[in-house]
């Protein structure tokens, strides 16, 4: 078996040969990846159930179909993305050909996450392949069954010369990062992201960081309480709350809280029954360590557990839990919860809610529930977040035509669809000139004069810009 450095060196040699450059090669690899997803859906669902007890419905929706949709969109469109992008010119460049050329970066590294171990690994891979790169793929070892399956399937379907799966834990990842890559794409925690940045700085490697944070859900004004409860419960407790874009906490008025709580209680019973731990539609926490963290976090809160709160260690179960009387300095507000615990905080005005959100780190997603468009627009215009969605949760990230990514502490860079292609492409500015009109070029040659300078300023200014390509 090759060492990590040998794998990277081999892929670099293959990339230098130009084999990944032709559109036909890229299309063939994307088509094979599509076949992998369709032909192995049952195996993927089984592995996800082993790792997270993910119900088939959630596994197909959030791990299989989202990848297939992105693949289909990319296969149908990436040929046009590869075309030169011609730009406007000024008088001085009127006879030149000026364009932006998308070129592959080289050998890139994609490090996946355990909560959506298929989606979060393969969506960036689609963009890396479409852009013409060689790729080192590092699945999360925490979701062990899926890690093993990915390592088995990728070499069966994709070119082993161009794409390699490297497995292992924290030490192996640390060793892998000592190699020089042309881009590193990481999904995971802020703590590990800092280590990724340090390792990347040695080689001045650009990075995309898809992190998380505490995504707020502000509920204000006139509202359809039953619909709001259903959408909130679904998006929060999907995958047992282990989603980087799950609503992390709710901000609302005391009146809305009081109206919402009994409907949330009923909605949870409608979704998961009177005994959620026996419901096959509720995922489990991924590992004993993560389960323990959540139990301890819930034990530290000064808030009041009004729904749920039960847990069971043997199968890493935690009931969907709602906590009220939570304050800004509560333990539940100190870190991303990443589990089935929903704190509800109250505010007395819309501005107080906006100010609360703006005091926190910029989240990966921000949700506003309101029937009043002026409220939605005011929050949109006066806050900052990676993504934004009104009157629902999570669903904005399923659309391949929207960029997905964080800002500030929730990450840097974007992907999905065309944005993945752009992430793994170098935009090379190109100007093709001939030898014509050399007399005009004397304007920029010594000896310099004020007259020459005036003409040159005019001919290169935006005022002389023309649309001739």
Short mmCIF file of C-alpha atoms in Angstrom, two decimals:
data_model
loop_
_atom_site.label_atom_id
_atom_site.label_comp_id
_atom_site.label_asym_id
_atom_site.label_seq_id
_atom_site.Cartn_x
_atom_site.Cartn_y
_atom_site.Cartn_z
CA UNK A 1 0.00 0.00 0.00
CA UNK A 2 1.31 3.44 -0.96
CA UNK A 3 2.17 5.90 1.77
CA UNK A 4 0.22 9.16 1.91
CA UNK A 5 3.05 11.10 0.29
CA UNK A 6 3.34 8.48 -2.45
CA UNK A 7 -0.39 8.78 -3.14
CA UNK A 8 -0.15 12.56 -3.45
CA UNK A 9 2.97 12.33 -5.61
CA UNK A 10 1.32 9.78 -7.90
CA UNK A 11 -1.76 11.96 -8.34
CA UNK A 12 0.41 14.98 -9.05
CA UNK A 13 2.20 13.10 -11.82
CA UNK A 14 -1.11 11.99 -13.29
CA UNK A 15 -2.45 15.52 -13.20
CA UNK A 16 0.65 16.79 -14.97
CA UNK A 17 -0.04 14.33 -17.81
CA UNK A 18 -3.26 16.20 -18.58
CA UNK A 19 -5.55 13.17 -18.42
CA UNK A 20 -8.19 14.98 -16.31
CA UNK A 21 -8.40 18.02 -18.59
CA UNK A 22 -10.66 16.87 -21.46
CA UNK A 23 -14.38 17.38 -21.01
CA UNK A 24 -15.01 13.78 -22.10
CA UNK A 25 -12.95 12.42 -19.21
CA UNK A 26 -14.67 14.62 -16.65
CA UNK A 27 -18.10 13.68 -17.97
CA UNK A 28 -17.24 9.99 -17.89
CA UNK A 29 -16.14 10.18 -14.25
CA UNK A 30 -19.26 12.12 -13.20
CA UNK A 31 -21.43 9.57 -14.99
CA UNK A 32 -19.68 6.75 -13.15
CA UNK A 33 -20.23 8.54 -9.86
CA UNK A 34 -23.92 8.76 -10.75
CA UNK A 35 -23.93 5.00 -11.38
CA UNK A 36 -22.25 4.43 -8.02
CA UNK A 37 -25.00 6.32 -6.22
CA UNK A 38 -27.86 4.64 -8.04
CA UNK A 39 -26.50 1.10 -7.98
CA UNK A 40 -25.50 1.14 -4.31
CA UNK A 41 -28.36 2.98 -2.66
CA UNK A 42 -29.26 0.04 -0.42
CA UNK A 43 -25.66 -0.36 0.76
CA UNK A 44 -25.42 3.37 1.46
CA UNK A 45 -28.67 3.37 3.43
CA UNK A 46 -27.51 0.33 5.42
CA UNK A 47 -24.17 1.94 6.30
CA UNK A 48 -25.85 5.16 7.40
CA UNK A 49 -28.21 3.17 9.61
CA UNK A 50 -25.25 1.41 11.21
CA UNK A 51 -23.53 4.71 11.91
CA UNK A 52 -26.42 6.96 12.92
CA UNK A 53 -29.56 4.79 12.88
CA UNK A 54 -30.63 7.07 10.03
CA UNK A 55 -34.08 6.12 8.76
CA UNK A 56 -34.17 5.19 5.09
CA UNK A 57 -36.33 8.24 4.31
CA UNK A 58 -33.76 10.69 5.71
CA UNK A 59 -30.81 8.78 4.25
CA UNK A 60 -32.22 8.75 0.72
CA UNK A 61 -33.37 12.36 0.91
CA UNK A 62 -30.29 13.95 2.46
CA UNK A 63 -27.46 11.65 1.39
CA UNK A 64 -28.42 9.98 -1.88
CA UNK A 65 -30.90 12.17 -3.73
CA UNK A 66 -29.14 15.45 -2.97
CA UNK A 67 -25.96 14.02 -4.52
CA UNK A 68 -27.84 12.68 -7.55
CA UNK A 69 -29.53 16.06 -8.07
CA UNK A 70 -26.21 17.90 -7.91
CA UNK A 71 -24.63 15.37 -10.27
CA UNK A 72 -27.45 15.73 -12.77
CA UNK A 73 -27.27 19.52 -12.64
CA UNK A 74 -23.49 19.49 -13.05
CA UNK A 75 -23.46 16.96 -15.89
CA UNK A 76 -26.02 19.03 -17.76
CA UNK A 77 -24.21 22.33 -17.31
CA UNK A 78 -20.48 22.01 -16.67
CA UNK A 79 -19.59 22.08 -20.38
CA UNK A 80 -20.78 25.69 -20.53
CA UNK A 81 -18.94 26.47 -17.29
CA UNK A 82 -15.70 25.42 -18.98
CA UNK A 83 -16.14 27.94 -21.82
CA UNK A 84 -14.07 31.12 -21.82
CA UNK A 85 -15.85 34.07 -20.25
CA UNK A 86 -15.27 37.07 -22.51
CA UNK A 87 -15.07 40.46 -20.80
CA UNK A 88 -15.63 44.06 -21.74
CA UNK A 89 -12.73 46.08 -23.15
CA UNK A 90 -11.60 49.69 -23.43
CA UNK A 91 -10.35 51.54 -26.48
CA UNK A 92 -6.74 50.54 -25.86
CA UNK A 93 -7.64 46.84 -25.95
CA UNK A 94 -10.35 47.00 -28.63
CA UNK A 95 -8.54 44.64 -31.00
CA UNK A 96 -7.46 42.19 -28.29
CA UNK A 97 -9.19 39.00 -27.19
CA UNK A 98 -9.83 39.25 -23.43
CA UNK A 99 -11.39 36.47 -21.42
CA UNK A 100 -11.40 34.49 -18.18
CA UNK A 101 -10.33 30.87 -18.51
CA UNK A 102 -11.31 28.26 -15.88
CA UNK A 103 -8.46 25.87 -15.18
CA UNK A 104 -8.18 23.00 -12.66
CA UNK A 105 -6.18 23.72 -9.53
CA UNK A 106 -4.28 20.43 -9.51
CA UNK A 107 -4.33 17.91 -6.66
CA UNK A 108 -6.95 18.80 -4.05
CA UNK A 109 -7.90 17.32 -0.68
CA UNK A 110 -11.49 16.85 0.49
CA UNK A 111 -12.04 16.01 4.18
CA UNK A 112 -15.57 14.87 4.95
CA UNK A 113 -17.70 14.97 8.10
CA UNK A 114 -19.50 12.25 10.05
CA UNK A 115 -23.01 13.72 10.31
CA UNK A 116 -23.74 13.49 6.58
CA UNK A 117 -20.82 11.28 5.60
CA UNK A 118 -21.90 10.73 1.98
CA UNK A 119 -23.32 14.13 1.03
CA UNK A 120 -20.58 16.24 2.62
CA UNK A 121 -17.87 14.22 0.91
CA UNK A 122 -19.36 13.73 -2.54
CA UNK A 123 -20.88 17.17 -3.22
CA UNK A 124 -17.46 18.86 -3.22
CA UNK A 125 -16.03 15.87 -5.10
CA UNK A 126 -18.50 16.53 -7.93
CA UNK A 127 -17.17 20.05 -8.33
CA UNK A 128 -13.55 18.92 -8.11
CA UNK A 129 -14.07 16.33 -10.86
CA UNK A 130 -16.04 18.71 -13.08
CA UNK A 131 -13.25 21.28 -12.76
CA UNK A 132 -10.64 18.71 -13.87
CA UNK A 133 -8.69 18.06 -10.66
CA UNK A 134 -7.13 14.96 -9.15
CA UNK A 135 -8.56 14.36 -5.69
CA UNK A 136 -7.53 12.83 -2.38
CA UNK A 137 -10.72 11.88 -0.51
CA UNK A 138 -10.67 11.57 3.30
CA UNK A 139 -13.93 10.23 4.80
CA UNK A 140 -14.68 10.68 8.49
CA UNK A 141 -13.59 7.74 10.62
CA UNK A 142 -16.33 8.52 13.15
CA UNK A 143 -19.00 7.19 10.79
CA UNK A 144 -17.08 3.95 10.42
CA UNK A 145 -19.48 1.91 8.27
CA UNK A 146 -19.84 4.68 5.70
CA UNK A 147 -16.09 5.32 5.78
CA UNK A 148 -15.50 1.68 4.89
CA UNK A 149 -18.14 1.68 2.14
CA UNK A 150 -16.79 4.85 0.50
CA UNK A 151 -13.29 3.37 0.49
CA UNK A 152 -14.67 0.27 -1.22
CA UNK A 153 -16.88 1.97 -3.82
CA UNK A 154 -14.80 4.90 -5.04
CA UNK A 155 -11.99 2.74 -6.54
CA UNK A 156 -14.58 0.49 -8.20
CA UNK A 157 -16.24 3.33 -10.08
CA UNK A 158 -13.74 6.18 -10.47
CA UNK A 159 -10.29 6.25 -12.00
CA UNK A 160 -7.81 4.96 -9.43
CA UNK A 161 -5.11 6.94 -11.19
CA UNK A 162 -6.86 10.24 -10.50
CA UNK A 163 -8.86 9.76 -7.29
CA UNK A 164 -7.65 8.15 -4.08
CA UNK A 165 -9.36 7.45 -0.75
CA UNK A 166 -7.18 7.86 2.35
CA UNK A 167 -8.56 6.56 5.64
CA UNK A 168 -7.65 7.02 9.29
CA UNK A 169 -8.21 9.13 12.38
CA UNK A 170 -6.84 12.41 13.67
CA UNK A 171 -3.19 11.35 13.49
CA UNK A 172 -3.50 10.13 9.91
CA UNK A 173 -5.25 13.36 8.92
CA UNK A 174 -2.53 15.40 10.60
CA UNK A 175 0.09 13.46 8.65
CA UNK A 176 -1.85 13.86 5.41
CA UNK A 177 -1.96 17.62 5.86
CA UNK A 178 1.83 17.79 5.84
CA UNK A 179 1.67 17.15 2.09
CA UNK A 180 1.27 20.03 -0.35
CA UNK A 181 -2.14 20.32 -1.95
CA UNK A 182 -3.50 22.89 -4.37
CA UNK A 183 -6.70 23.29 -2.36
CA UNK A 184 -8.09 21.86 0.87
CA UNK A 185 -11.83 21.51 1.37
CA UNK A 186 -12.82 20.73 4.96
CA UNK A 187 -16.19 20.20 6.61
CA UNK A 188 -16.31 19.96 10.39
CA UNK A 189 -15.66 21.82 13.61
CA UNK A 190 -14.07 25.20 14.18
CA UNK A 191 -11.41 23.62 16.42
CA UNK A 192 -10.16 21.28 13.70
CA UNK A 193 -10.51 24.06 11.12
CA UNK A 194 -7.87 26.06 12.95
CA UNK A 195 -5.48 23.11 12.64
CA UNK A 196 -6.33 22.83 8.94
CA UNK A 197 -5.52 26.51 8.44
CA UNK A 198 -2.19 26.16 10.24
CA UNK A 199 -1.21 23.17 8.12
CA UNK A 200 -2.33 24.89 4.92
CA UNK A 201 -0.32 28.02 5.75
CA UNK A 202 2.95 26.10 5.48
CA UNK A 203 2.38 25.63 1.74
CA UNK A 204 0.19 28.74 1.29
CA UNK A 205 -2.62 26.41 0.25
CA UNK A 206 -6.06 27.99 -0.23
CA UNK A 207 -8.87 26.43 1.80
CA UNK A 208 -12.63 26.13 1.86
CA UNK A 209 -13.99 25.68 5.38
CA UNK A 210 -17.56 24.50 5.84
CA UNK A 211 -18.12 24.82 9.57
CA UNK A 212 -21.30 25.55 11.48
CA UNK A 213 -22.20 27.63 14.48
CA UNK A 214 -25.43 28.45 16.25
CA UNK A 215 -28.11 28.97 13.60
CA UNK A 216 -30.93 31.13 15.01
CA UNK A 217 -34.61 30.83 14.22
CA UNK A 218 -36.38 34.13 14.85
CA UNK A 219 -40.16 33.78 15.04
CA UNK A 220 -41.97 37.10 15.09
CA UNK A 221 -45.16 38.89 14.10
CA UNK A 222 -48.14 37.20 12.55
CA UNK A 223 -47.45 33.49 12.21
CA UNK A 224 -49.10 30.20 11.25
CA UNK A 225 -48.32 28.41 14.51
CA UNK A 226 -49.13 24.81 13.41
CA UNK A 227 -47.11 25.12 10.19
CA UNK A 228 -44.26 26.84 12.03
CA UNK A 229 -44.17 24.06 14.63
CA UNK A 230 -44.05 21.32 12.00
CA UNK A 231 -41.29 22.97 10.00
CA UNK A 232 -39.28 23.84 13.09
CA UNK A 233 -39.55 20.34 14.58
CA UNK A 234 -38.69 18.67 11.29
CA UNK A 235 -35.63 20.80 10.56
CA UNK A 236 -34.35 20.72 14.14
CA UNK A 237 -34.72 17.00 14.84
CA UNK A 238 -33.90 15.71 11.36
CA UNK A 239 -30.85 13.43 11.84
CA UNK A 240 -31.36 13.90 15.61
CA UNK A 241 -30.29 17.52 15.35
CA UNK A 242 -26.85 16.59 14.01
CA UNK A 243 -26.97 19.08 11.15
CA UNK A 244 -24.74 22.12 10.77
CA UNK A 245 -27.74 24.06 9.43
CA UNK A 246 -30.28 22.87 12.01
CA UNK A 247 -32.00 25.65 13.98
CA UNK A 248 -29.80 25.83 17.08
CA UNK A 249 -32.10 28.04 19.14
CA UNK A 250 -35.38 29.95 18.84
CA UNK A 251 -35.93 33.65 19.50
CA UNK A 252 -39.55 34.74 19.93
CA UNK A 253 -41.87 36.79 22.09
CA UNK A 254 -43.27 35.27 25.31
CA UNK A 255 -46.72 35.13 23.68
CA UNK A 256 -45.46 33.19 20.67
CA UNK A 257 -43.48 30.86 22.96
CA UNK A 258 -46.61 30.08 24.98
CA UNK A 259 -48.64 29.45 21.82
CA UNK A 260 -45.88 27.40 20.20
CA UNK A 261 -44.98 25.00 23.04
CA UNK A 262 -48.16 22.88 23.14
CA UNK A 263 -48.15 22.65 19.34
CA UNK A 264 -44.50 21.55 19.35
CA UNK A 265 -45.42 18.91 21.92
CA UNK A 266 -48.25 17.63 19.74
CA UNK A 267 -46.13 17.77 16.59
CA UNK A 268 -43.41 15.68 18.22
CA UNK A 269 -46.02 13.11 19.16
CA UNK A 270 -47.42 13.17 15.62
CA UNK A 271 -43.95 12.68 14.15
CA UNK A 272 -42.35 10.24 16.58
CA UNK A 273 -45.19 8.82 18.69
CA UNK A 274 -45.71 8.84 22.43
CA UNK A 275 -42.48 6.85 22.90
CA UNK A 276 -39.84 8.41 20.59
CA UNK A 277 -37.13 5.93 21.59
CA UNK A 278 -39.04 3.15 19.86
CA UNK A 279 -39.71 5.21 16.72
CA UNK A 280 -37.75 4.04 13.65
CA UNK A 281 -37.85 7.57 12.20
CA UNK A 282 -35.58 9.09 14.85
CA UNK A 283 -31.81 8.88 14.40
CA UNK A 284 -29.32 8.22 17.19
CA UNK A 285 -26.25 10.16 18.31
CA UNK A 286 -23.22 9.07 16.34
CA UNK A 287 -20.90 7.94 19.19
CA UNK A 288 -20.74 7.50 22.97
CA UNK A 289 -18.45 10.52 23.22
CA UNK A 290 -20.90 12.78 21.40
CA UNK A 291 -23.83 11.38 23.41
CA UNK A 292 -22.00 12.10 26.67
CA UNK A 293 -21.25 15.66 25.58
CA UNK A 294 -24.95 16.31 24.93
CA UNK A 295 -26.07 14.77 28.22
CA UNK A 296 -23.53 16.86 30.13
CA UNK A 297 -24.49 20.00 28.21
CA UNK A 298 -28.16 19.52 29.07
CA UNK A 299 -27.19 18.99 32.71
CA UNK A 300 -25.44 22.37 32.82
CA UNK A 301 -28.37 24.48 31.66
CA UNK A 302 -30.17 26.81 34.04
CA UNK A 303 -33.20 26.63 31.78
CA UNK A 304 -36.30 24.51 32.24
CA UNK A 305 -36.71 21.27 30.31
CA UNK A 306 -40.36 21.38 29.23
CA UNK A 307 -40.33 18.63 26.59
CA UNK A 308 -38.19 15.49 26.44
CA UNK A 309 -34.93 15.35 28.33
CA UNK A 310 -34.72 11.54 28.44
CA UNK A 311 -31.65 9.68 27.21
CA UNK A 312 -30.37 6.12 27.07
CA UNK A 313 -26.68 5.30 26.87
CA UNK A 314 -26.80 1.78 25.43
CA UNK A 315 -28.15 2.92 22.03
CA UNK A 316 -27.01 6.56 22.23
CA UNK A 317 -30.61 7.78 22.33
CA UNK A 318 -31.59 11.30 23.27
CA UNK A 319 -35.23 12.37 23.15
CA UNK A 320 -36.22 15.49 21.24
CA UNK A 321 -35.86 18.10 23.96
CA UNK A 322 -37.11 21.67 24.35
CA UNK A 323 -35.74 24.01 27.01
CA UNK A 324 -37.29 27.36 28.02
CA UNK A 325 -36.19 30.17 30.35
CA UNK A 326 -32.80 30.14 28.65
CA UNK A 327 -30.63 33.26 28.81
CA UNK A 328 -27.86 34.49 26.55
CA UNK A 329 -25.14 33.34 28.97
CA UNK A 330 -26.62 29.86 29.53
CA UNK A 331 -24.45 26.79 28.91
CA UNK A 332 -26.66 25.87 25.95
CA UNK A 333 -25.70 29.14 24.27
CA UNK A 334 -21.93 28.75 24.64
CA UNK A 335 -21.39 26.27 21.81
CA UNK A 336 -23.14 24.72 18.84
CA UNK A 337 -25.50 22.10 20.28
CA UNK A 338 -25.40 19.66 17.36
CA UNK A 339 -28.03 17.41 18.86
CA UNK A 340 -31.77 17.16 19.64
CA UNK A 341 -31.90 20.00 22.20
CA UNK A 342 -33.81 23.17 21.32
CA UNK A 343 -33.48 26.21 23.61
CA UNK A 344 -36.17 28.89 23.36
CA UNK A 345 -35.22 32.44 24.33
CA UNK A 346 -37.62 35.37 24.48
CA UNK A 347 -37.28 38.92 23.16
CA UNK A 348 -39.66 41.84 23.52
CA UNK A 349 -39.16 43.40 20.09
CA UNK A 350 -37.95 42.60 16.59
CA UNK A 351 -34.99 44.92 17.04
CA UNK A 352 -34.02 43.11 20.24
CA UNK A 353 -34.02 39.84 18.30
CA UNK A 354 -31.88 41.30 15.51
CA UNK A 355 -29.46 42.78 18.04
CA UNK A 356 -29.21 39.43 19.82
CA UNK A 357 -28.33 37.67 16.55
CA UNK A 358 -25.76 40.30 15.66
CA UNK A 359 -24.00 39.92 19.02
CA UNK A 360 -23.23 36.29 18.18
CA UNK A 361 -20.78 34.90 15.64
CA UNK A 362 -22.16 34.89 12.09
CA UNK A 363 -24.09 31.62 11.66
CA UNK A 364 -24.08 29.21 8.74
CA UNK A 365 -27.83 29.75 8.32
CA UNK A 366 -30.42 32.15 9.67
CA UNK A 367 -34.14 31.39 9.75
CA UNK A 368 -37.05 33.81 10.11
CA UNK A 369 -40.63 32.62 10.59
CA UNK A 370 -43.22 35.32 9.90
CA UNK A 371 -46.21 35.94 7.63
CA UNK A 372 -45.18 39.60 7.42
CA UNK A 373 -42.78 40.27 4.56
CA UNK A 374 -41.50 43.52 6.07
CA UNK A 375 -40.29 41.56 9.10
CA UNK A 376 -38.53 38.98 6.94
CA UNK A 377 -36.92 41.71 4.85
CA UNK A 378 -35.82 43.72 7.88
CA UNK A 379 -34.03 40.71 9.36
CA UNK A 380 -32.49 39.85 5.98
CA UNK A 381 -31.21 43.40 5.49
CA UNK A 382 -29.86 43.88 9.03
CA UNK A 383 -28.07 40.60 9.77
CA UNK A 384 -25.24 38.52 8.35
CA UNK A 385 -25.17 34.76 7.79
CA UNK A 386 -23.93 32.12 5.37
CA UNK A 387 -27.45 31.40 4.11
CA UNK A 388 -30.96 32.66 4.79
CA UNK A 389 -34.37 31.04 4.65
CA UNK A 390 -37.79 32.30 5.67
CA UNK A 391 -40.57 30.11 7.02
CA UNK A 392 -38.63 26.86 6.82
CA UNK A 393 -35.36 25.26 7.82
CA UNK A 394 -32.57 23.34 6.03
CA UNK A 395 -34.31 23.25 2.64
CA UNK A 396 -32.35 26.15 1.12
CA UNK A 397 -29.24 23.97 1.02
CA UNK A 398 -30.93 21.36 -1.18
CA UNK A 399 -31.09 23.64 -4.23
CA UNK A 400 -27.98 23.20 -6.42
CA UNK A 401 -28.41 26.64 -7.97
CA UNK A 402 -27.86 28.40 -4.62
CA UNK A 403 -24.39 28.79 -3.09
CA UNK A 404 -23.85 27.08 0.24
CA UNK A 405 -21.21 28.19 2.70
CA UNK A 406 -20.46 30.17 5.82
CA UNK A 407 -19.08 33.57 6.72
CA UNK A 408 -16.74 34.47 9.53
CA UNK A 409 -16.70 31.78 12.21
CA UNK A 410 -19.13 29.60 10.23
CA UNK A 411 -16.66 29.11 7.40
CA UNK A 412 -15.24 30.54 4.19
CA UNK A 413 -15.91 29.64 0.58
CA UNK A 414 -18.99 28.23 -1.12
CA UNK A 415 -20.05 25.17 -3.05
CA UNK A 416 -22.98 23.23 -4.59
CA UNK A 417 -23.57 23.13 -8.34
CA UNK A 418 -21.71 25.83 -10.26
CA UNK A 419 -20.22 27.18 -7.04
CA UNK A 420 -18.41 23.87 -6.46
CA UNK A 421 -16.94 24.09 -9.95
CA UNK A 422 -15.77 27.64 -9.25
CA UNK A 423 -14.24 26.62 -5.91
CA UNK A 424 -12.03 24.05 -7.58
CA UNK A 425 -11.13 26.21 -10.60
CA UNK A 426 -8.52 28.89 -11.12
CA UNK A 427 -9.96 31.88 -12.94
CA UNK A 428 -7.10 32.86 -15.24
CA UNK A 429 -7.34 36.31 -16.78
CA UNK A 430 -6.13 36.16 -20.38
CA UNK A 431 -5.38 38.80 -23.03
CA UNK A 432 -4.35 37.75 -26.54
CA UNK A 433 -2.67 40.57 -28.47
CA UNK A 434 -1.26 40.94 -31.94
CA UNK A 435 1.20 43.44 -33.40
CA UNK A 436 -1.32 45.82 -34.93
CA UNK A 437 -1.64 49.52 -34.05
CA UNK A 438 1.89 49.75 -32.77
CA UNK A 439 1.79 53.51 -33.38
CA UNK A 440 -0.81 53.77 -30.60
CA UNK A 441 1.54 52.00 -28.24
CA UNK A 442 4.04 54.83 -28.57
CA UNK A 443 1.80 56.66 -26.12
CA UNK A 444 3.18 54.50 -23.32
CA UNK A 445 6.83 54.50 -24.39
CA UNK A 446 9.44 57.04 -23.22
CA UNK A 447 10.08 59.85 -23.58
CA UNK A 448 7.00 60.61 -21.46
CA UNK A 449 4.92 63.73 -21.96
CA UNK A 450 1.78 65.16 -20.38
CA UNK A 451 0.02 64.84 -23.71
CA UNK A 452 0.82 61.14 -23.96
CA UNK A 453 -0.37 60.63 -20.39
CA UNK A 454 -3.68 62.36 -21.07
CA UNK A 455 -4.38 60.24 -24.15
CA UNK A 456 -3.39 57.06 -22.33
CA UNK A 457 -5.62 57.83 -19.35
CA UNK A 458 -8.57 58.42 -21.68
CA UNK A 459 -8.02 55.30 -23.80
CA UNK A 460 -7.78 53.02 -20.77
CA UNK A 461 -10.55 54.60 -18.69
CA UNK A 462 -13.96 53.13 -18.03
CA UNK A 463 -15.43 55.92 -20.14
CA UNK A 464 -13.86 54.32 -23.20
CA UNK A 465 -15.05 50.84 -22.29
CA UNK A 466 -16.83 49.09 -25.15
CA UNK A 467 -18.82 45.89 -25.42
CA UNK A 468 -16.86 44.58 -28.40
CA UNK A 469 -15.50 41.14 -27.46
#
